PDB file of C-alpha atoms in Angstrom:
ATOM      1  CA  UNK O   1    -108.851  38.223 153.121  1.00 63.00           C
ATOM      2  CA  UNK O   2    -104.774  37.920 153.760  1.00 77.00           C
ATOM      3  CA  UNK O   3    -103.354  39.377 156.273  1.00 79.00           C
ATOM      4  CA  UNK O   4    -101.589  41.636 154.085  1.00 81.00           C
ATOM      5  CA  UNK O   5    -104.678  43.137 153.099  1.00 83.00           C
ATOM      6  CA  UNK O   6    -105.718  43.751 156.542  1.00 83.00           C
ATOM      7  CA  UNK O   7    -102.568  45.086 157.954  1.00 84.00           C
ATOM      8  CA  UNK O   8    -103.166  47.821 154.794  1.00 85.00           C
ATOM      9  CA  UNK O   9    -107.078  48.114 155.805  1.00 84.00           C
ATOM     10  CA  UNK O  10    -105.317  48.963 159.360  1.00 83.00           C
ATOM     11  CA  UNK O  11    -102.415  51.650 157.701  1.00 83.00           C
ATOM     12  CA  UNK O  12    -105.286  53.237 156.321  1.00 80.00           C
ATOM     13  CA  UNK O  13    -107.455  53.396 158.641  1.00 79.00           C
ATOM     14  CA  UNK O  14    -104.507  55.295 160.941  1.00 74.00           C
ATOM     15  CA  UNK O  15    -103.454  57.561 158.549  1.00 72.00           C
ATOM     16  CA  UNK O  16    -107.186  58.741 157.983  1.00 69.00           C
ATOM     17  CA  UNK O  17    -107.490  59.145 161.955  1.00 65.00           C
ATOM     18  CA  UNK O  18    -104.119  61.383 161.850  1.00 60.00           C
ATOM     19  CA  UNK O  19    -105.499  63.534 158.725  1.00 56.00           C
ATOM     20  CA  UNK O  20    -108.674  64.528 160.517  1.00 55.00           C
ATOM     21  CA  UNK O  21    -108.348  67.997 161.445  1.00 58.00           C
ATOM     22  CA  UNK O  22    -109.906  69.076 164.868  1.00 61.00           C
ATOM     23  CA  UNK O  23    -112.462  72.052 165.222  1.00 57.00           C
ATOM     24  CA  UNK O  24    -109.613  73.906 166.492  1.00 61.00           C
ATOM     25  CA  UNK O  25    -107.170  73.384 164.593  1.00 67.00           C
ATOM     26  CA  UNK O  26    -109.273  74.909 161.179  1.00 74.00           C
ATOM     27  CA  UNK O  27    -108.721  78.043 159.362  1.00 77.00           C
ATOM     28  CA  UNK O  28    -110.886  80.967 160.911  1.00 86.00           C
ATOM     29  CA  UNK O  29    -109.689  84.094 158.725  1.00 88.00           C
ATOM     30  CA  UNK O  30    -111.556  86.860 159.228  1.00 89.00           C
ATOM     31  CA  UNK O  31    -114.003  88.439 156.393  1.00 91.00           C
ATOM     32  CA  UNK O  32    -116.273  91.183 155.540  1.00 91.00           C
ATOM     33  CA  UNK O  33    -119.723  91.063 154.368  1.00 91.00           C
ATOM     34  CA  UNK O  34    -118.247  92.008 150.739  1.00 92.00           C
ATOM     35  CA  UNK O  35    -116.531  89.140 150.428  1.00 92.00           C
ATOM     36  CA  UNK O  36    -119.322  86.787 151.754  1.00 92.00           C
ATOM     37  CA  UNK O  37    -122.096  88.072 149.364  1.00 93.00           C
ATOM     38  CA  UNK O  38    -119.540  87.817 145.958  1.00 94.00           C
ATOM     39  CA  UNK O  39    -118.843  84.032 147.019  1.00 94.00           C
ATOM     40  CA  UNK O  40    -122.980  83.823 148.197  1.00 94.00           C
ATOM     41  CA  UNK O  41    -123.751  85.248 144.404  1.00 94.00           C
ATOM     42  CA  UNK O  42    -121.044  82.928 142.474  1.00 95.00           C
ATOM     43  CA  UNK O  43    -122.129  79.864 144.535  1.00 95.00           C
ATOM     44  CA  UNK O  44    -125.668  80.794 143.164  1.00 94.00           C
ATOM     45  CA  UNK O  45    -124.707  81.499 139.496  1.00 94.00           C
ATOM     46  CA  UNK O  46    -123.510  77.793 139.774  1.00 95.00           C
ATOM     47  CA  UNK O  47    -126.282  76.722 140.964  1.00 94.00           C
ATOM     48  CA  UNK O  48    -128.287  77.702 138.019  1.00 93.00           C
ATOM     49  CA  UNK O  49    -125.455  76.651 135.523  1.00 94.00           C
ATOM     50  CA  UNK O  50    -126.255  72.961 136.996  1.00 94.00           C
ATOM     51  CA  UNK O  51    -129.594  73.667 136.698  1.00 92.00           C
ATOM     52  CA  UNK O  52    -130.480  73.908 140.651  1.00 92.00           C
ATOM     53  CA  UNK O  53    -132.773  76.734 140.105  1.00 92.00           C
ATOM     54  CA  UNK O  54    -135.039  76.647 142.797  1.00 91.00           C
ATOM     55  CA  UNK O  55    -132.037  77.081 145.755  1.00 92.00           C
ATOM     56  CA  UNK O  56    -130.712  79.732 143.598  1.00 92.00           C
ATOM     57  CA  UNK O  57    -133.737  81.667 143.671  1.00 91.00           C
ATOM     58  CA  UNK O  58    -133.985  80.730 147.184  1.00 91.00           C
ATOM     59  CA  UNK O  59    -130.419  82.070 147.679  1.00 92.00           C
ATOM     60  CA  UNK O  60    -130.954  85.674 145.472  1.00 90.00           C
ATOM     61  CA  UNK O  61    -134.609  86.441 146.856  1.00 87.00           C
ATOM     62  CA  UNK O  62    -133.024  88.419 149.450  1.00 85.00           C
ATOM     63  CA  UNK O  63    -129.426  89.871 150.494  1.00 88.00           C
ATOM     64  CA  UNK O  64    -128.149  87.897 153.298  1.00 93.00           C
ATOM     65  CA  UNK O  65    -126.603  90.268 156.314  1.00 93.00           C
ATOM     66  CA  UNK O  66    -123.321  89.083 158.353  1.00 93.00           C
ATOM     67  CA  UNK O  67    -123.497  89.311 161.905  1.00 93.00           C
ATOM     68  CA  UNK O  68    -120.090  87.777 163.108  1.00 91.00           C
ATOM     69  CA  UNK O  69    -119.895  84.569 161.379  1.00 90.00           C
ATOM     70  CA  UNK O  70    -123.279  84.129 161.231  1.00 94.00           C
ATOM     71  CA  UNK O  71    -125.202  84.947 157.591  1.00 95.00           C
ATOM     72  CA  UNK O  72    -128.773  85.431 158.402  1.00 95.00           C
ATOM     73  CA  UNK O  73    -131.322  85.096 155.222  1.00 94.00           C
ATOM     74  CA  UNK O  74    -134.754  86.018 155.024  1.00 92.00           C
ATOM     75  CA  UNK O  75    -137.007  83.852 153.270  1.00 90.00           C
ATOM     76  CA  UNK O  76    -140.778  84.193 152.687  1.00 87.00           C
ATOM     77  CA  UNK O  77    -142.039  81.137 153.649  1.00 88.00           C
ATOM     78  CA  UNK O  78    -141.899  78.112 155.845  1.00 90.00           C
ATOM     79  CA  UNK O  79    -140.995  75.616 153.187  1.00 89.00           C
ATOM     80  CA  UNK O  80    -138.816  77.537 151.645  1.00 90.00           C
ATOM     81  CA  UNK O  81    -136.983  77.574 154.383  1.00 92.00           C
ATOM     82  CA  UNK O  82    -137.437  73.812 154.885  1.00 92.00           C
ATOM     83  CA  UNK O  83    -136.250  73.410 151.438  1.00 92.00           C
ATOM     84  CA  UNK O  84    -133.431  75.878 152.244  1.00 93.00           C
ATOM     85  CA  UNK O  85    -132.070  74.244 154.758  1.00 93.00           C
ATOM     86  CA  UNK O  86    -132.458  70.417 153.483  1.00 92.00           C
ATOM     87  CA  UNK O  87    -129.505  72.186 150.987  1.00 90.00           C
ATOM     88  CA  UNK O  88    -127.638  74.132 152.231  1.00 92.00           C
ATOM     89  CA  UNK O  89    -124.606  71.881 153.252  1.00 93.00           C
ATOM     90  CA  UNK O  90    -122.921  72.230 150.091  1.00 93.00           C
ATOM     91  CA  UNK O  91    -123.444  76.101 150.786  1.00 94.00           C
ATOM     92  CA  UNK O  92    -121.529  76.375 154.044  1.00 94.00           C
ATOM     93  CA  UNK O  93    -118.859  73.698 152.765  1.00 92.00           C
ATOM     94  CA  UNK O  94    -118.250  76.101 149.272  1.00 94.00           C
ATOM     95  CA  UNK O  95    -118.283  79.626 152.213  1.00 93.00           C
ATOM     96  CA  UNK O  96    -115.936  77.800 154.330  1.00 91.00           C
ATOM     97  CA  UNK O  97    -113.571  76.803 152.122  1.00 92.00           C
ATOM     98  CA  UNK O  98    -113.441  80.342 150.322  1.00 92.00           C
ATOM     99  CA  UNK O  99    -113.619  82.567 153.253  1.00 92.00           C
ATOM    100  CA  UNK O 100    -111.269  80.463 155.237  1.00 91.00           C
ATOM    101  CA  UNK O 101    -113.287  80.515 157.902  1.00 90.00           C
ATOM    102  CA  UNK O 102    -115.001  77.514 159.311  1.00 87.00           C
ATOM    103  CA  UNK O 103    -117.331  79.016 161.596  1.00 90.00           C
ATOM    104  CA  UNK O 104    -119.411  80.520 159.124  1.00 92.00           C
ATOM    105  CA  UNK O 105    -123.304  79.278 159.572  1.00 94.00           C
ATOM    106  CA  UNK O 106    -126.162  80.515 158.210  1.00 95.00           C
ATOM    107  CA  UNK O 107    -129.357  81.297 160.081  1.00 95.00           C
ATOM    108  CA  UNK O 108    -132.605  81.731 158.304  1.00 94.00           C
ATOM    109  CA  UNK O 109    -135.745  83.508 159.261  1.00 92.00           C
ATOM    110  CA  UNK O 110    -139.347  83.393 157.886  1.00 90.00           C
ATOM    111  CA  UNK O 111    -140.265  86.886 157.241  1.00 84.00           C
ATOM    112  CA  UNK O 112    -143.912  86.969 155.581  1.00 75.00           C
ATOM    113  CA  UNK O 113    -143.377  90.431 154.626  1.00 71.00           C
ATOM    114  CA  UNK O 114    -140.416  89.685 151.860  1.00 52.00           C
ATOM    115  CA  UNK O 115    -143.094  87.550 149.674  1.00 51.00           C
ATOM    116  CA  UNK O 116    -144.899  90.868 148.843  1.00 52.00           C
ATOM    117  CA  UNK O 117    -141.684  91.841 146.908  1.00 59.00           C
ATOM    118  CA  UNK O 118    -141.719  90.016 143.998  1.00 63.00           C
ATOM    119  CA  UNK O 119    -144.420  90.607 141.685  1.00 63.00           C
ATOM    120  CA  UNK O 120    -145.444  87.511 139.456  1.00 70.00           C
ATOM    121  CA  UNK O 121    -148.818  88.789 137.816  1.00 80.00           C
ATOM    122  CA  UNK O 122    -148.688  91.791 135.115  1.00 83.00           C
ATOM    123  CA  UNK O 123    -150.748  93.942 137.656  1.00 84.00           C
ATOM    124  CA  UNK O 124    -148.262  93.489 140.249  1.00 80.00           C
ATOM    125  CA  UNK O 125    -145.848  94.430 137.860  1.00 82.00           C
ATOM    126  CA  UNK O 126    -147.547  97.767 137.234  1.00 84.00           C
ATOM    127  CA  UNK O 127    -148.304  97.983 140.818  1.00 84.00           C
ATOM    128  CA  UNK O 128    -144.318  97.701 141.863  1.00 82.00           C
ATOM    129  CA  UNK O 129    -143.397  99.539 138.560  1.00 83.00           C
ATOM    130  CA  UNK O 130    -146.210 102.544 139.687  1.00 85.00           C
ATOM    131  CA  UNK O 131    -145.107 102.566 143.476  1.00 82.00           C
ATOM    132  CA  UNK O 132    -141.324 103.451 141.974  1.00 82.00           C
ATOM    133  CA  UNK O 133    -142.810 105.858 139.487  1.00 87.00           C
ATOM    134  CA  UNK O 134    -146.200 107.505 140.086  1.00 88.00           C
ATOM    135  CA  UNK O 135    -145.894 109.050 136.646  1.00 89.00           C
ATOM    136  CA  UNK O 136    -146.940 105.380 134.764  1.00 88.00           C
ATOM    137  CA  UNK O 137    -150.504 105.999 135.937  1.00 90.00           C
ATOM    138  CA  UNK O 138    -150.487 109.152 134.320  1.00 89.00           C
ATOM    139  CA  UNK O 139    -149.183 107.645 131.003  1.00 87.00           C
ATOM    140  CA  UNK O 140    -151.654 104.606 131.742  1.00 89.00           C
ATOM    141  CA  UNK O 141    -154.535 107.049 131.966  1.00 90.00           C
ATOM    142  CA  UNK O 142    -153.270 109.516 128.906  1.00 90.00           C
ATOM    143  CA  UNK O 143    -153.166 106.824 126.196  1.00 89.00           C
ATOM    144  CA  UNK O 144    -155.590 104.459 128.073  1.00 88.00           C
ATOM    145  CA  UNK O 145    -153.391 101.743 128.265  1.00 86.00           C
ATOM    146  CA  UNK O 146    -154.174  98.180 129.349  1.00 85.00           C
ATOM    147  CA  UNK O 147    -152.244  96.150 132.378  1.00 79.00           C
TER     148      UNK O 147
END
């Protein structure tokens, strides 16, 4: 170590204490829930184009709702929402910067009720696919179809 080198560990130092912006002093633009859920869906089309599937399913399971700055998101389990939140820095960081708003957070809820909505087994499928049109049972029944 010279003392050169430390006098430019000190500059450096400084001028990274003067670049820190306060809480104050960051953009808070408003925005409407529009714009928040077309930069919520491109940040998870990204996500999958890296490969990050499970957050972006995590992220498209359910429409989030703005209340202020606050994006609330339901998800349908307890881990998931552990596993939500362990990732979702990178989230708020990407909203932040594209909103211009830094006091966007996102608050999410465990709501049981929102697992029920995705069907995974061909009889849920005609279940979901019967509960939108009654008539499938019908054709189901005519031409004695199997599930």
């Amino acid at each position: 170590m010279s003392l050169a080198s430390i006098k430019a560990k000190r500059e450096l130092e400084a001028s990274q204490k003067n670049a820190v912006k306060h809480h104050d002093e960051l953009p808070k633009e408003p925005f409407n829930e529009t714009d928040m859920l077309l930069h919520w869906t491109n940040f998870a089309e990204r996500l999958k184009a890296k490969g990050q599937h499970i957050m972006a399913t995590y992220m498209l399971m359910d429409d989030p709702v703005l209340e202020g700055t606050t994006i609330k998101l339901q998800l349908p389990n307890e881990s998931s929402k552990v596993d939500f939140d362990n990732n979702k820095n990178d989230l708020l960081g990407y909203l932040r910067g594209h909103l211009h708003n830094h006091d966007v957070s996102i608050e999410v809820q465990v709501n049981e009720i929102v697992e029920s909505r995705y069907a995974f087994t061909p009889q849920e499928k005609f279940e979901k696919l019967k509960s939108i049109n009654p008539a499938l049972e019908l054709l189901k029944k005519t031409f004695d179809l199997d599930v």
